[in-house]
Amino acid sequence: MRKLTIGLVAAATTMAPLMTSAAASASPAVTRPVVFSAEQAGAAIRAPRVHYRFVQTTFALPNSSKLPYSTGGGLSIQFRSSDDVFVLGISAVPGSAWNAAAVDLQPGNCTSGGCIQYTNANSPVMNAGDSVTLSAFYNSSTGFLFYTAQDNTSGATFSARFSDPGAAFTSVRVGAEFAVFPAATPGSAFVPPAADFRLALLTKTAVTQLNGTHVSLVKSKQVVETSDGTSTGTVQVNAPTVFNNGQNTGIWVRH
């Protein structure tokens, strides 16, 4: 079984302060600020002069055949800084089991395996329909980053820690990804569905700043995946709304 290392785009992402016509056409109700990406969709939290220590979200693994790229995709949580990107995610290629939970620490412009600073892909099998919780906690006192992918249905756990002293994570993301490395693009063409559908629902999402302040997705930007990663591209995957006191958001594939 091919294991797809989870990555997210950083350098190729364009930020927009307000919704543009491209994203609005797919979801008129969106009012959150937007980050455009060529390979990622979800929610991003960032604030001036703020660092983050904890992120968690829970979802039911969808049928992998619903992934809109033949090269696969995944669901993940991320810590991001000016120096590197930490990603904990679980991925699959269409028609396969979700047995490729992986964790990486890599520069934001990473496009090859040689730039990955830390990785662990020793994941147990996780199946479509299983409830999975991803969580990561950075202890700034010890410099250790702890992470867990918990299959709440089967009881299987993918968990470890690694040392990253001096890390200062300035943003957090939760959502879906469709490329192998952070600054890469999907390795296959987008397959538009016959109609819009929700790929996954992220629930019980929690984010904590380094000082202990809890932050909800209400304060997040929407990460919109478009055909070229810009506001002028065709919206392909997005997460237009947050609800349940900012704990929930749906990842939608657009036709």
JSON list of N, CA and C in Angstrom, two decimals, residues 5 15 30 66-67 73 94 111 118 140 174 184 189 199 217 240:
[
{"chain": "A", "resi": 5, "resn": "THR", "atom": "N", "xyz": [2.62, 10.81, 2.15]},
{"chain": "A", "resi": 5, "resn": "THR", "atom": "CA", "xyz": [3.03, 11.72, 3.19]},
{"chain": "A", "resi": 5, "resn": "THR", "atom": "C", "xyz": [2.19, 12.98, 3.12]},
{"chain": "A", "resi": 15, "resn": "MET", "atom": "N", "xyz": [-3.10, 35.27, 0.14]},
{"chain": "A", "resi": 15, "resn": "MET", "atom": "CA", "xyz": [-4.12, 35.67, 1.10]},
{"chain": "A", "resi": 15, "resn": "MET", "atom": "C", "xyz": [-4.96, 36.80, 0.52]},
{"chain": "A", "resi": 30, "resn": "VAL", "atom": "N", "xyz": [-20.28, 32.68, 2.66]},
{"chain": "A", "resi": 30, "resn": "VAL", "atom": "CA", "xyz": [-18.99, 32.85, 3.31]},
{"chain": "A", "resi": 30, "resn": "VAL", "atom": "C", "xyz": [-18.71, 34.32, 3.60]},
{"chain": "A", "resi": 66, "resn": "LYS", "atom": "N", "xyz": [-14.08, 8.76, -2.68]},
{"chain": "A", "resi": 66, "resn": "LYS", "atom": "CA", "xyz": [-14.65, 10.09, -2.86]},
{"chain": "A", "resi": 66, "resn": "LYS", "atom": "C", "xyz": [-13.59, 11.17, -2.99]},
{"chain": "A", "resi": 67, "resn": "LEU", "atom": "N", "xyz": [-12.33, 10.82, -2.79]},
{"chain": "A", "resi": 67, "resn": "LEU", "atom": "CA", "xyz": [-11.26, 11.81, -2.93]},
{"chain": "A", "resi": 67, "resn": "LEU", "atom": "C", "xyz": [-11.24, 12.33, -4.37]},
{"chain": "A", "resi": 73, "resn": "GLY", "atom": "N", "xyz": [-5.31, 11.92, -1.11]},
{"chain": "A", "resi": 73, "resn": "GLY", "atom": "CA", "xyz": [-5.44, 13.10, -0.27]},
{"chain": "A", "resi": 73, "resn": "GLY", "atom": "C", "xyz": [-5.58, 12.68, 1.17]},
{"chain": "A", "resi": 94, "resn": "PRO", "atom": "N", "xyz": [-7.56, 6.76, -3.69]},
{"chain": "A", "resi": 94, "resn": "PRO", "atom": "CA", "xyz": [-8.92, 6.26, -3.92]},
{"chain": "A", "resi": 94, "resn": "PRO", "atom": "C", "xyz": [-8.99, 4.73, -3.96]},
{"chain": "A", "resi": 111, "resn": "THR", "atom": "N", "xyz": [9.57, 20.40, -1.23]},
{"chain": "A", "resi": 111, "resn": "THR", "atom": "CA", "xyz": [9.01, 19.71, -2.39]},
{"chain": "A", "resi": 111, "resn": "THR", "atom": "C", "xyz": [9.71, 18.37, -2.65]},
{"chain": "A", "resi": 118, "resn": "TYR", "atom": "N", "xyz": [11.80, 15.54, 10.18]},
{"chain": "A", "resi": 118, "resn": "TYR", "atom": "CA", "xyz": [11.35, 14.48, 11.07]},
{"chain": "A", "resi": 118, "resn": "TYR", "atom": "C", "xyz": [10.13, 13.84, 10.43]},
{"chain": "A", "resi": 140, "resn": "SER", "atom": "N", "xyz": [6.41, 24.12, 25.42]},
{"chain": "A", "resi": 140, "resn": "SER", "atom": "CA", "xyz": [7.51, 25.05, 25.19]},
{"chain": "A", "resi": 140, "resn": "SER", "atom": "C", "xyz": [8.57, 24.97, 26.28]},
{"chain": "A", "resi": 174, "resn": "VAL", "atom": "N", "xyz": [-6.51, 23.29, 10.16]},
{"chain": "A", "resi": 174, "resn": "VAL", "atom": "CA", "xyz": [-7.19, 22.00, 10.15]},
{"chain": "A", "resi": 174, "resn": "VAL", "atom": "C", "xyz": [-7.88, 21.87, 8.80]},
{"chain": "A", "resi": 184, "resn": "ALA", "atom": "N", "xyz": [4.02, 21.67, -2.82]},
{"chain": "A", "resi": 184, "resn": "ALA", "atom": "CA", "xyz": [3.73, 20.97, -4.07]},
{"chain": "A", "resi": 184, "resn": "ALA", "atom": "C", "xyz": [2.28, 21.19, -4.48]},
{"chain": "A", "resi": 189, "resn": "ALA", "atom": "N", "xyz": [-5.02, 15.34, -11.98]},
{"chain": "A", "resi": 189, "resn": "ALA", "atom": "CA", "xyz": [-6.05, 16.36, -12.26]},
{"chain": "A", "resi": 189, "resn": "ALA", "atom": "C", "xyz": [-7.23, 16.21, -11.30]},
{"chain": "A", "resi": 199, "resn": "LEU", "atom": "N", "xyz": [-17.02, 16.04, 1.89]},
{"chain": "A", "resi": 199, "resn": "LEU", "atom": "CA", "xyz": [-16.04, 14.96, 2.02]},
{"chain": "A", "resi": 199, "resn": "LEU", "atom": "C", "xyz": [-15.89, 14.55, 3.48]},
{"chain": "A", "resi": 217, "resn": "LEU", "atom": "N", "xyz": [-12.88, 28.25, 15.82]},
{"chain": "A", "resi": 217, "resn": "LEU", "atom": "CA", "xyz": [-12.81, 28.44, 14.37]},
{"chain": "A", "resi": 217, "resn": "LEU", "atom": "C", "xyz": [-13.60, 29.65, 13.91]},
{"chain": "A", "resi": 240, "resn": "PRO", "atom": "N", "xyz": [-16.73, 26.40, 3.84]},
{"chain": "A", "resi": 240, "resn": "PRO", "atom": "CA", "xyz": [-17.31, 27.74, 3.88]},
{"chain": "A", "resi": 240, "resn": "PRO", "atom": "C", "xyz": [-17.86, 28.21, 5.21]}
]
